[in-house]
Coordinates of C-alpha atoms in Angstrom, one line a residue:
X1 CA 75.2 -37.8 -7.6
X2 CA 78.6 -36.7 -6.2
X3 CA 78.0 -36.8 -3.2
X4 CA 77.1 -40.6 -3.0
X5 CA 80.1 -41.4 -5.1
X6 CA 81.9 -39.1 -2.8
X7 CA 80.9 -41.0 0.5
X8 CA 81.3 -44.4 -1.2
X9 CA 85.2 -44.2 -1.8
X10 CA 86.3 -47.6 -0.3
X11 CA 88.8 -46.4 2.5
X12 CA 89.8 -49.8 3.1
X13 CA 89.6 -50.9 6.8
X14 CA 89.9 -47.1 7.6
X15 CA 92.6 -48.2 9.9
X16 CA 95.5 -47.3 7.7
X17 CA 94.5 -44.1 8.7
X18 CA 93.4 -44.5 12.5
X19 CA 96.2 -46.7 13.8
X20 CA 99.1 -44.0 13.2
X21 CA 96.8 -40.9 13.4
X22 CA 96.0 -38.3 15.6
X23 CA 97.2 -36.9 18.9
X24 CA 95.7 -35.2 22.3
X25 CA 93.6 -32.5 22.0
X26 CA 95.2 -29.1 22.3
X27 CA 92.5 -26.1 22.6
X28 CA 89.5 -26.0 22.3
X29 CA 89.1 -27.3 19.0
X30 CA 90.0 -30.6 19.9
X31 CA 92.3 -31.4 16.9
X32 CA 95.3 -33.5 17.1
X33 CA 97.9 -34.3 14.9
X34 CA 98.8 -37.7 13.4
X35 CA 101.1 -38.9 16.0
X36 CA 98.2 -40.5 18.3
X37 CA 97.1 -43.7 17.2
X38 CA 92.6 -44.2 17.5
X39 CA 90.6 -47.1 18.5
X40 CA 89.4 -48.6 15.0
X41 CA 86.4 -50.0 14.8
X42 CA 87.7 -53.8 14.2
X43 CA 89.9 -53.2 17.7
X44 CA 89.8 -55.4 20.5
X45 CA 88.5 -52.9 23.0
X46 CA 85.2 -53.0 20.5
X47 CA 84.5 -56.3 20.9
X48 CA 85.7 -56.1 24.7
X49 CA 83.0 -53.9 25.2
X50 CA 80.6 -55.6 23.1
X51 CA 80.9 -58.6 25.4
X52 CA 80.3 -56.5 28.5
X53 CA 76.3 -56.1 27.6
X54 CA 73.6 -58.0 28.8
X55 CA 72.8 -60.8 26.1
X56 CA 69.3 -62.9 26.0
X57 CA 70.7 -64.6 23.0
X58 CA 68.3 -64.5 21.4
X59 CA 69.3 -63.4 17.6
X60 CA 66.2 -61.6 15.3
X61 CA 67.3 -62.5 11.6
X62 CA 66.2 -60.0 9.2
X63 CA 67.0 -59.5 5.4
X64 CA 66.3 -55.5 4.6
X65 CA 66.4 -55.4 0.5
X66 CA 66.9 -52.0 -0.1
X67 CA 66.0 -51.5 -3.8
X68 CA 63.5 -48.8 -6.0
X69 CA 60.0 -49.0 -5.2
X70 CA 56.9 -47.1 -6.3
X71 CA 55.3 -46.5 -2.7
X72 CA 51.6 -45.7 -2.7
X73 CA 51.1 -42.8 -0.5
X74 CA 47.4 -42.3 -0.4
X75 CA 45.1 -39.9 -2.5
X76 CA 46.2 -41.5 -5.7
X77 CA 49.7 -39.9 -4.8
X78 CA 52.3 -42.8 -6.2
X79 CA 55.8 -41.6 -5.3
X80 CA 59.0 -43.3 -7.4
X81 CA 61.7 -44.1 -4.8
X82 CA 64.1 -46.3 -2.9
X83 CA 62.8 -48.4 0.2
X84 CA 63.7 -51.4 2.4
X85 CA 61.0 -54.5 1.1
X86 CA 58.9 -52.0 -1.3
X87 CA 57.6 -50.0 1.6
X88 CA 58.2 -46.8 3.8
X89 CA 58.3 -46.8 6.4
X90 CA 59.7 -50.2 6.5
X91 CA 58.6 -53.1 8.8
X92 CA 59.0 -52.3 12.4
X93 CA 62.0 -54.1 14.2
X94 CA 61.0 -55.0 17.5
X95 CA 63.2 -56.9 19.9
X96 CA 63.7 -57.1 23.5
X97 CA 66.7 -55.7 25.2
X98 CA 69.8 -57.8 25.2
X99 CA 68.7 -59.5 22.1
X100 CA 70.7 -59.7 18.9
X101 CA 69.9 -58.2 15.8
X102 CA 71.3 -59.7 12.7
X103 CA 70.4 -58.2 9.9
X104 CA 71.7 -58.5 6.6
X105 CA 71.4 -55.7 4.0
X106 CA 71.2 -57.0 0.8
X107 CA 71.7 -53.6 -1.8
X108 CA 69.9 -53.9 -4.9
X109 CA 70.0 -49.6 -5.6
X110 CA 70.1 -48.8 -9.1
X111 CA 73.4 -47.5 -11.0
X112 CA 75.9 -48.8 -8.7
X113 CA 75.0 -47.0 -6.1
X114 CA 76.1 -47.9 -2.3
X115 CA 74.7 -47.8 0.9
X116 CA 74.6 -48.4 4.4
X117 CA 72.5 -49.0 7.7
X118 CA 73.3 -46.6 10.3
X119 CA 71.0 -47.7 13.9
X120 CA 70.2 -44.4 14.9
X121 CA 70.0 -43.8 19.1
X122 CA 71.6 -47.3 19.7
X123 CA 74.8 -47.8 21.5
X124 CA 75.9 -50.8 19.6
X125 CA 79.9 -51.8 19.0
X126 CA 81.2 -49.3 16.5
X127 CA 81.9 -51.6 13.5
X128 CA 78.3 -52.3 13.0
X129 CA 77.2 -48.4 13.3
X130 CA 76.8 -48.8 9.4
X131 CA 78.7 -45.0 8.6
X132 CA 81.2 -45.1 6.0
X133 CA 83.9 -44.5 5.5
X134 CA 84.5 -43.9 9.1
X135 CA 83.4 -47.7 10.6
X136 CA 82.7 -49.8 7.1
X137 CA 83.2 -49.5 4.0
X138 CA 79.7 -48.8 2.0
X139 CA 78.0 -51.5 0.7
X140 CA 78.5 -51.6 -3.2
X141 CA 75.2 -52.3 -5.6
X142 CA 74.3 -56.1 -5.8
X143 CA 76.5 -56.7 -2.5
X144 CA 75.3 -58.1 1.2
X145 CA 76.3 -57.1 4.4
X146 CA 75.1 -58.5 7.9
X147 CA 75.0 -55.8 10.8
X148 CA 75.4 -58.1 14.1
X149 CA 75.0 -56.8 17.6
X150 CA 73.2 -57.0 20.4
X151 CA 70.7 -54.0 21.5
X152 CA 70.9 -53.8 24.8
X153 CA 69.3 -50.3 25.8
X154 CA 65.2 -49.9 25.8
X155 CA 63.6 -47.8 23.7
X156 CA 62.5 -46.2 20.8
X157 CA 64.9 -46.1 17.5
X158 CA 64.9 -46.2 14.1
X159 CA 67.3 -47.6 11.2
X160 CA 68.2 -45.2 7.9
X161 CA 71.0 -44.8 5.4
X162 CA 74.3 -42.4 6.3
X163 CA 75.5 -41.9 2.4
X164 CA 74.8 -39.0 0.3
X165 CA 71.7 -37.6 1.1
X166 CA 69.8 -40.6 1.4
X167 CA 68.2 -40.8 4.3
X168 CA 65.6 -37.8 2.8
X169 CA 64.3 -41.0 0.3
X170 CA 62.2 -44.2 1.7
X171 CA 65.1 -46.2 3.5
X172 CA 64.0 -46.6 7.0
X173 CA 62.2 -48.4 9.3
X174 CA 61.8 -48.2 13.2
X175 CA 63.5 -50.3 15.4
X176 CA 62.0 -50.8 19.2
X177 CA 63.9 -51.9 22.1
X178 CA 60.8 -53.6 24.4
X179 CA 62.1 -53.5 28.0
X180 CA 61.2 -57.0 29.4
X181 CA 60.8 -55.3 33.2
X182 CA 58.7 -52.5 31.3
X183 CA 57.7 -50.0 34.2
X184 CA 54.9 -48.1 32.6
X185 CA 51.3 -49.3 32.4
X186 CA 49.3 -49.4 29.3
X187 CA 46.9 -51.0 27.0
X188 CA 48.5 -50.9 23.4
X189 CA 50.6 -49.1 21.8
X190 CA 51.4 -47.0 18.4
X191 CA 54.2 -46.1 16.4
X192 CA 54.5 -43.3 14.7
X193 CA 57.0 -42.2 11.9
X194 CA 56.9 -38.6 10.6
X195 CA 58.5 -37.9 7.3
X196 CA 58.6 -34.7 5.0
X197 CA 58.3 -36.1 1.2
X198 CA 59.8 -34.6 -1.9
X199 CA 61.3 -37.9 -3.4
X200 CA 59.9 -38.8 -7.2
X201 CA 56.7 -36.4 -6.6
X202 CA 58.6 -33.1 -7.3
X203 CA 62.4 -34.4 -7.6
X204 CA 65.0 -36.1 -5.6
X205 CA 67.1 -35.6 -2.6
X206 CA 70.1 -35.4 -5.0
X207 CA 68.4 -32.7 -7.1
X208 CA 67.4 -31.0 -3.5
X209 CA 70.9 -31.6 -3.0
X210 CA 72.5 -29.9 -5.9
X211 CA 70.3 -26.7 -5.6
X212 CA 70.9 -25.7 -2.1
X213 CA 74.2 -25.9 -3.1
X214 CA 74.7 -23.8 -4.6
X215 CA 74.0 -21.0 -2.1
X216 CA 72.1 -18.2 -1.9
X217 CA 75.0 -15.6 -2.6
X218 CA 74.3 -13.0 -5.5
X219 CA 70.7 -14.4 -6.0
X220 CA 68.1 -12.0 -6.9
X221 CA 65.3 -12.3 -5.1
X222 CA 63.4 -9.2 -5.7
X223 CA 61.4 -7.3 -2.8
X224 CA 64.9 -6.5 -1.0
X225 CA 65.4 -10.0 0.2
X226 CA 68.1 -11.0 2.6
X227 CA 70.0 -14.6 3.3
X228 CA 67.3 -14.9 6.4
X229 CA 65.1 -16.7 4.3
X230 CA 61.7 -14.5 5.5
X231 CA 61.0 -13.2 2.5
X232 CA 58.4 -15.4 -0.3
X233 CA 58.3 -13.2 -3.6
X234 CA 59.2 -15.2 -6.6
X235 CA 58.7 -18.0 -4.9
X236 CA 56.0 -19.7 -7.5
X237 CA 52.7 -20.8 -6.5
X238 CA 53.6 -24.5 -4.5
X239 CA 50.6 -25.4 -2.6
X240 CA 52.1 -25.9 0.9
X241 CA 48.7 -26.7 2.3
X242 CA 49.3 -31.0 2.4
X243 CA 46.4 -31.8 -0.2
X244 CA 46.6 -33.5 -2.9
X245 CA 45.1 -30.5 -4.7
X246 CA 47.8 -28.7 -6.2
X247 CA 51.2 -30.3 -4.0
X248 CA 51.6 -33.2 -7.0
X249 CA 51.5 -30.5 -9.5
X250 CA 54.7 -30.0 -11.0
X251 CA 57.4 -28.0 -9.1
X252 CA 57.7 -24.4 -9.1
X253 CA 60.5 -22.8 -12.1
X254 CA 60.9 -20.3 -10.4
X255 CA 63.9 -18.9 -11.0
X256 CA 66.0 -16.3 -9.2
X257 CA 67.2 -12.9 -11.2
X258 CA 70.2 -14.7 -12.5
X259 CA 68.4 -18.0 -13.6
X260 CA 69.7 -19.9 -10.9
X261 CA 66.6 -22.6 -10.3
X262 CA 64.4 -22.6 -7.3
X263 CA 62.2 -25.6 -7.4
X264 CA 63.3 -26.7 -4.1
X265 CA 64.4 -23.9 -1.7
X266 CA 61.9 -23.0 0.5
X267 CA 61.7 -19.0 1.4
X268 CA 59.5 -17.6 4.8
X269 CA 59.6 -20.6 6.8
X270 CA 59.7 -19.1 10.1
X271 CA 59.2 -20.7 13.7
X272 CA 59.8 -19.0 17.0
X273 CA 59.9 -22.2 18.7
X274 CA 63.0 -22.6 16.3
X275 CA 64.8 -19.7 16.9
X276 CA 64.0 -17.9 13.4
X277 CA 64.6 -19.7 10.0
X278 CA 62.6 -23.4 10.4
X279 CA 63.8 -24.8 7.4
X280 CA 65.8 -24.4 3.6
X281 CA 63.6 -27.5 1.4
X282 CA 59.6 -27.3 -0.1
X283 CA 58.6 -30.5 0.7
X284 CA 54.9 -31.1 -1.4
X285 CA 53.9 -34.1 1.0
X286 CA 54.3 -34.4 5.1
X287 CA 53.6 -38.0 6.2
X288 CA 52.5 -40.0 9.2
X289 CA 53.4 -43.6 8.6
X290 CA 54.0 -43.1 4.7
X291 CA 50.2 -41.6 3.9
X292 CA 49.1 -38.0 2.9
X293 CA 46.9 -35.9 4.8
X294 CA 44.2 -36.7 2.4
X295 CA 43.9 -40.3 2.8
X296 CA 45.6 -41.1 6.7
X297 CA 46.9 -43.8 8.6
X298 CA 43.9 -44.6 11.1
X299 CA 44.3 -46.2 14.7
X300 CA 41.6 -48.5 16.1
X301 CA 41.1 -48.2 20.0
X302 CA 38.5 -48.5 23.0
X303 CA 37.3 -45.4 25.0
X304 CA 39.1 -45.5 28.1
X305 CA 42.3 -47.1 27.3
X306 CA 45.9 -46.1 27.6
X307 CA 48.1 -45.8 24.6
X308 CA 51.5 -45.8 24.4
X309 CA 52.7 -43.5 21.3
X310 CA 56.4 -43.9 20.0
X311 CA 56.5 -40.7 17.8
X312 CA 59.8 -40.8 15.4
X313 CA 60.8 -37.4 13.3
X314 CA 62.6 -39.8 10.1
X315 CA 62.3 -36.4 8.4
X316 CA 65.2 -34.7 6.8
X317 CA 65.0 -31.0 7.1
X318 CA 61.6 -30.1 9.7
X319 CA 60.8 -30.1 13.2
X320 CA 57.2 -31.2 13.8
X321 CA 54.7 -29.7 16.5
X322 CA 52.8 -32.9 17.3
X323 CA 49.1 -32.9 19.1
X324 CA 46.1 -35.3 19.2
X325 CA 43.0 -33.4 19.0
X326 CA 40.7 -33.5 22.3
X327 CA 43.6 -34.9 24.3
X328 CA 46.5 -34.1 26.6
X329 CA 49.7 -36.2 26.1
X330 CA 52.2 -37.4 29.0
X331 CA 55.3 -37.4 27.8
X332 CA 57.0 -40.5 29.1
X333 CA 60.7 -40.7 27.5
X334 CA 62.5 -39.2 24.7
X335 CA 65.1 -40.6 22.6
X336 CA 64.8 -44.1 24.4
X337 CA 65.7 -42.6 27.5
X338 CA 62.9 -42.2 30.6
X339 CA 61.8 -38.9 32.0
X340 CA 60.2 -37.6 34.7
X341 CA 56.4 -37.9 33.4
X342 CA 54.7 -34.1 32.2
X343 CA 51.5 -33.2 30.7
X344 CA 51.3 -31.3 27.7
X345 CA 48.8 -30.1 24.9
X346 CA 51.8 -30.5 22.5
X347 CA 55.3 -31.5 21.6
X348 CA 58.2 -30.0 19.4
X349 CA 59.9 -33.3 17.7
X350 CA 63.1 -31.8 15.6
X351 CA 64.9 -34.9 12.9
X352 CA 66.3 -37.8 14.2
X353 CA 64.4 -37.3 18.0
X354 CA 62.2 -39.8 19.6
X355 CA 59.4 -39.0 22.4
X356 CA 57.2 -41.5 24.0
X357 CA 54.1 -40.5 25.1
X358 CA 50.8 -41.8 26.8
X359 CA 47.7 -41.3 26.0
X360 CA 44.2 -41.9 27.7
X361 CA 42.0 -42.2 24.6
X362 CA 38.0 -40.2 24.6
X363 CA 35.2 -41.4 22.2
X364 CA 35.4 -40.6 18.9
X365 CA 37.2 -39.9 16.5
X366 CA 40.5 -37.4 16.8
X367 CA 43.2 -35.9 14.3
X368 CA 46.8 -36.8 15.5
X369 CA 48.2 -33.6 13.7
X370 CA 52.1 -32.8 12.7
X371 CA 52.6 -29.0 11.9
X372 CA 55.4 -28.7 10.5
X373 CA 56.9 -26.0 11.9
X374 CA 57.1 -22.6 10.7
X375 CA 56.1 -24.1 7.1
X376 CA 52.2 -23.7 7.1
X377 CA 51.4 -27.5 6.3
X378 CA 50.7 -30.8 8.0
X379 CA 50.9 -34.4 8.5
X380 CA 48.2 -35.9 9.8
X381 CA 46.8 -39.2 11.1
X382 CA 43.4 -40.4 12.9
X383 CA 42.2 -41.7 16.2
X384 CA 39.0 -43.7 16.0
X385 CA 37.6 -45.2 19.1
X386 CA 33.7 -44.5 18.1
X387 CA 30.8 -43.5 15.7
X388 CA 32.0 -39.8 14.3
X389 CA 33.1 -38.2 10.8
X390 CA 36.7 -37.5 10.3
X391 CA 38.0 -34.2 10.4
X392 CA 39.3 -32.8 7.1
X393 CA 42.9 -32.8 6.2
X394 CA 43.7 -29.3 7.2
X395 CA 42.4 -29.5 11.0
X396 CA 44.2 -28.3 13.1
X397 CA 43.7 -28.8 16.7
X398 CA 43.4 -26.2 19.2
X399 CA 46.1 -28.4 21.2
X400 CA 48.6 -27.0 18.7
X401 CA 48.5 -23.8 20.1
X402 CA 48.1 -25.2 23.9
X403 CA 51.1 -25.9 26.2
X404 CA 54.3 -27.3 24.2
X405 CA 57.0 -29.1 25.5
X406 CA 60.6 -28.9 24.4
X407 CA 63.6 -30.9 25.6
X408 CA 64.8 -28.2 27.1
X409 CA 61.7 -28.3 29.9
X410 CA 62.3 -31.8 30.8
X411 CA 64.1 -33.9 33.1
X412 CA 66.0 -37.5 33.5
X413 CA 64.2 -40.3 35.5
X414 CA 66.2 -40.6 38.5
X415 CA 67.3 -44.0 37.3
X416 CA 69.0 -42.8 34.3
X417 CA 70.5 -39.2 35.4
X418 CA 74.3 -39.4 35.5
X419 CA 76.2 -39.3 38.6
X420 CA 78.3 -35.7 39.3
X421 CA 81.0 -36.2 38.2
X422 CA 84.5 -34.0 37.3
X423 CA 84.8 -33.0 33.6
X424 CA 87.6 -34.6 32.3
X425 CA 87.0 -33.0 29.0
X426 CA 85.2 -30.3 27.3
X427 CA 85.1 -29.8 24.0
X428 CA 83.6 -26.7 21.9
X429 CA 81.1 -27.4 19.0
X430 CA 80.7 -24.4 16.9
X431 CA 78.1 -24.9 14.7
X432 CA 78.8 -22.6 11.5
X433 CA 77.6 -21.0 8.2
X434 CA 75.2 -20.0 6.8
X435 CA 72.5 -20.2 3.2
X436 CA 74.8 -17.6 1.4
X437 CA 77.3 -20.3 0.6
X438 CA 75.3 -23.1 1.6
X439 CA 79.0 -24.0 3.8
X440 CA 77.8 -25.8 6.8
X441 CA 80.7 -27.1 8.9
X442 CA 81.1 -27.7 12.7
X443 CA 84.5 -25.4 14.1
X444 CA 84.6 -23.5 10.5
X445 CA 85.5 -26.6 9.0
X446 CA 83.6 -28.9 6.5
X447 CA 83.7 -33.0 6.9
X448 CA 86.3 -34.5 4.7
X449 CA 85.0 -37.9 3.9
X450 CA 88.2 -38.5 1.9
X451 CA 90.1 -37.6 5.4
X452 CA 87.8 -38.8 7.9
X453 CA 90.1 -38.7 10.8
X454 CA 91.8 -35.7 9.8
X455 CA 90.6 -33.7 13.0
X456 CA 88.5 -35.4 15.6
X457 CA 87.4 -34.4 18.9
X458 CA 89.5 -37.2 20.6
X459 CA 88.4 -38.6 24.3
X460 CA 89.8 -41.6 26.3
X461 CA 87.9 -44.5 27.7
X462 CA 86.1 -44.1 31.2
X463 CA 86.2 -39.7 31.0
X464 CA 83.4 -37.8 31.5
X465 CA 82.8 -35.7 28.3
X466 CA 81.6 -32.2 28.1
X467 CA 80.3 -30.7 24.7
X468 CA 79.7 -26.8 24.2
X469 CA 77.3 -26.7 21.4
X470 CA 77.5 -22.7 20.2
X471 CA 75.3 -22.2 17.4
X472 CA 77.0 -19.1 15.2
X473 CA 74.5 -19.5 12.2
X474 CA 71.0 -17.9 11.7
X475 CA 69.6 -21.7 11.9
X476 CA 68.6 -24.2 14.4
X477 CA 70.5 -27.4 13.9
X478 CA 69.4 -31.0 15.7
X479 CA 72.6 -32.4 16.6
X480 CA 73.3 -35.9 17.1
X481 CA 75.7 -37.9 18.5
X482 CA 76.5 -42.1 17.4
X483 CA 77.0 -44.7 20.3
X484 CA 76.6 -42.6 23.2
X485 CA 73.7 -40.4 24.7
X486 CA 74.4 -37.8 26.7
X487 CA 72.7 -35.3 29.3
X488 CA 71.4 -32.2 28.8
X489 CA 73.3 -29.8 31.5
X490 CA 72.9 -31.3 35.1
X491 CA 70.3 -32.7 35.1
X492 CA 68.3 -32.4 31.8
X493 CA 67.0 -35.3 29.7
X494 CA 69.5 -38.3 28.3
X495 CA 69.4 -37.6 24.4
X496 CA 71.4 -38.6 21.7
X497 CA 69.7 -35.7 18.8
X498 CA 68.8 -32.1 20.5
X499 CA 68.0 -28.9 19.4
X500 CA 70.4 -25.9 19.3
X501 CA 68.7 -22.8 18.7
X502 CA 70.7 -19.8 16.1
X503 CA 73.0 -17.8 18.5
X504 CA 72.5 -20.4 21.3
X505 CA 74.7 -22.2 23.3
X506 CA 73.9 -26.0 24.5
X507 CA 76.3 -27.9 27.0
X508 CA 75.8 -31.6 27.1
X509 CA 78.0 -34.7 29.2
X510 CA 78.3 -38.3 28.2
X511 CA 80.7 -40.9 29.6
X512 CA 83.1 -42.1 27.1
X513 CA 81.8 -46.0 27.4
X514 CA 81.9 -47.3 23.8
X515 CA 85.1 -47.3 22.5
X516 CA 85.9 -46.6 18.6
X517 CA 84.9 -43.9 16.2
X518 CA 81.5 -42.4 16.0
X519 CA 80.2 -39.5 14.2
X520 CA 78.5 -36.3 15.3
X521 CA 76.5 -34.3 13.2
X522 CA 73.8 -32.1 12.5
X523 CA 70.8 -34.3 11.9
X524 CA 69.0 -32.2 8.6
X525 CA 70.3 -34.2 6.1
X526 CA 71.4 -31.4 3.6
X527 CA 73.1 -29.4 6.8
X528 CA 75.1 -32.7 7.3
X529 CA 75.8 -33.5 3.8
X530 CA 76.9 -30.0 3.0
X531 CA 79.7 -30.2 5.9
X532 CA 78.3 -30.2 9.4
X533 CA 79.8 -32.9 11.0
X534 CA 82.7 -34.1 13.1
X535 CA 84.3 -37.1 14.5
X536 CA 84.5 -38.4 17.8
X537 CA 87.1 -40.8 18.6
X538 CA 88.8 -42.5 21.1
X539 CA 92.2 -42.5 21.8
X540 CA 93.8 -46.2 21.2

């Protein structure tokens, strides 16, 4: 558990250490020293530009209890864990934009544990962005805390923990953005939350946590295996096939040839829409809105009519290939943002991404199907719109293997592309090491959350922003950034989580419009509890 104790040191007000720190970048790095003072998060220039956004006001009250639950997943598959209101996912937030959400977390975790709400994809003032210690202190065990803003940017988002490794159990919910002059025409719509599932079936996140930890380095592996991770001797015999058949049995003892325990790496996993290595964690369960394979969620529709899908990857460490059986999907917008419309068989969807998509629904019934990539298993949920038998849990569409879309082939509505505009400051994101050490960091250095402004990637109000993603490690990372979305190249998709392929470069711009100190980071959950993060701030 030392990594939530870790994250829940009460820096108090964090300002002690932004108001005298940190100066203009010098190279590429972007440190400074601590001669340049940062915008906190309680500064005026916050609430300034909290008061420049469009407000309804309108104010949605919510109370989100996070506490332990035993969640029902299907199949007779009860899973012990932590969720907001005894469910996961947790009851959709819907607003319109301009609206205020006030929402007060009330933390009733077990064994003093703290916690947070981090709005993921919003661009909300910086002192409700719910990541400590950097804009709040977490939220101690029996505590409350009300998260206040307004949400003024359409779209699809969702709301999870950023302490410890958290956000791999049930705490989160999604959160639409309904845009009151809504430009696209259809009948209904559908949310859908994917999830990989490990917690209280074969251990916890912290127990995941602890054994990637420890690395890979010296580990015996038999059969010549390398650090690559392609390789599946000793591995055990965990049923990776999403039934309930042998994935609750218990989890694998392997061990490696010096005893170290293996119940949770995962060795093989290999994806050449990823680059290589898809993944480091055997997940026993994949999940489309919190049900098994064996027993799905099921949608209700009418032949003929045009569904809205808002697919959300809540998953902590894989990338889901997403199809519906016997239909073609128009991707509309991803991560909130619009795009220009394209017709594909499939999607790739890595953690912490968002795509929109319509759908014109046949008769029948149809398997929406999540492979999770380059890990031979699946989530699945139905389609029924007439008379039919489902299909069996393993289907797997031959849409899977049709056209697939990537972020990378898409580009920004007109509407939302930004303007050319001069660079007024690049920064350079390395994105290193590796499963020997289990040392991911971002510019060869891990996150300090003791030190959390020790060396940020400082930018001024009103610049244009450049960052060079280069991707040193054998992995694909999903990178996200808080408060902002940004553009991929010139004229790419508006994103705030993309994918950086291993050995890869990715160059991204955002205008620095939301003053304060936001985090960036590699979206798998053990990648960015392990080190992989940064901070951006600006300069005061």
């Amino acid at each position: 558990m030392n990594s939530i104790d870790r994250r829940s040191v009460l820096l108090a007000g964090l300002g002690a250490a932004g108001a005298g720190a940190l100066a203009a970048c010098g190279g590429p790095s972007g440190d400074a020293d601590r001669t340049t003072a940062l915008v906190k998060p309680s500064d005026p220039a916050v609430a300034a530009a909290e008061k420049k956004r469009t407000s309804t006001g309108k104010v949605h009250k919510r109370t989100l209890t996070a506490a332990p639950a035993m969640l029902d997943l299907g199949g007779g598959v009860m899973a012990k864990s932590w969720a907001f209101d005894g469910r996961a996912p947790g009851k959709e937030l819907r607003v319109s934009a301009g609206d205020t959400v006030a929402a007060e977390l009330s933390n009733q975790l077990p064994d003093k544990t703290a916690t947070s709400i981090h709005w993921h994809g919003l661009a909300l003032r910086n002192d409700m962005d719910g990541v400590p210690p950097a804009t709040q202190t977490a939220v101690r065990a029996g505590s409350t805390f009300t998260y206040r803003f307004i949400a003024d940017t359409p779209g699809t988002y969702f709301f999870h923990p950023h302490v410890g490794v958290q956000l791999d159990r049930g705490l989160y919910a999604p959160l639409i953005v309904e845009d009151p002059k809504e430009p696209l025409s259809y009948d209904d719509e559908w949310v859908v939350v994917l999830d990989d599932w490990v917690d209280g079936v074969t251990g916890t996140p912290d127990e995941v946590f602890a054994e990637l930890r420890q690395g890979m380095g010296g580990m015996d592996m038999g059969g010549g295996h390398d650090t690559g991770g392609h390789d599946m001797s000793g591995m055990g015999g965990m049923d990776m096939s999403g039934e309930k058949g042998g994935a609750s049995a218990a989890p694998s003892s392997a061990d490696s040839g010096d005893g170290m325990s293996m119940r949770f790496m995962l060795m093989g996993a290999d994806s050449e829409l990823l680059g290589g290595d898809a993944g480091d964690v055997k997940y026993p369960y994949h999940l489309i809105n919190g049900r098994v394979p064996a027993d799905p969620d099921v949608y209700t529709g009418k032949p003929g009519r045009r569904v809205r899908l808002r697919i959300v990857n809540a998953g902590g460490d894989t990338a889901y290939r997403v199809a519906l059986g016997g239909h073609r999907m128009t991707i509309t917008h991803t991560d909130g943002f619009p795009v220009e419309h394209q017709r594909t068989d499939a999607l790739l969807i890595g953690m912490g991404e968002r795509y929109d998509v319509l759908v014109t629904l046949a008769d029948g019934v149809f398997p929406l199907v999540a492979l999770a990539e380059g890990k031979n298993a699946t989530a699945l949920a139905l389609v029924r719109t007439g008379s039919g038998r489902a299909p069996k849990a393993t289907v797997r569409p031959k849409e899977l293997d049709g056209a697939i879309v990537t972020a990378s082939k898409l580009r920004a509505a007109d509407d939302v592309r930004l303007s050319p505009k001069r660079t007024d400051r690049v920064h350079r994101v390395e994105l290193t090491g590796g499963m020997t050490k289990y040392n991911w960091a971002i510019n060869g250095e891990a996150f300090d959350m003791s030190d959390p402004t020790a060396a940020p990637l400082m930018v001024e109000e009103g610049q244009r922003v450049r960052l060079d993603f280069v991707n040193r490690t054998d992995m694909w990372h999903p990178m996200h950034l808080h408060g902002h979305t940004y553009q991929l190249g010139g004229s790419g998709p508006r994103k705030d989580t993309a994918i950086v392929l291993p050995k890869k470069k990715l160059s991204v711009v955002f205008d620095a419009d939301n003053p304060g100190q936001w985090m960036l980071h590699c979206h798998n959950a053990y990648h960015g509890e392990a080190g992989m993060m940064a901070l951006v701030a600006y300069r005061a």
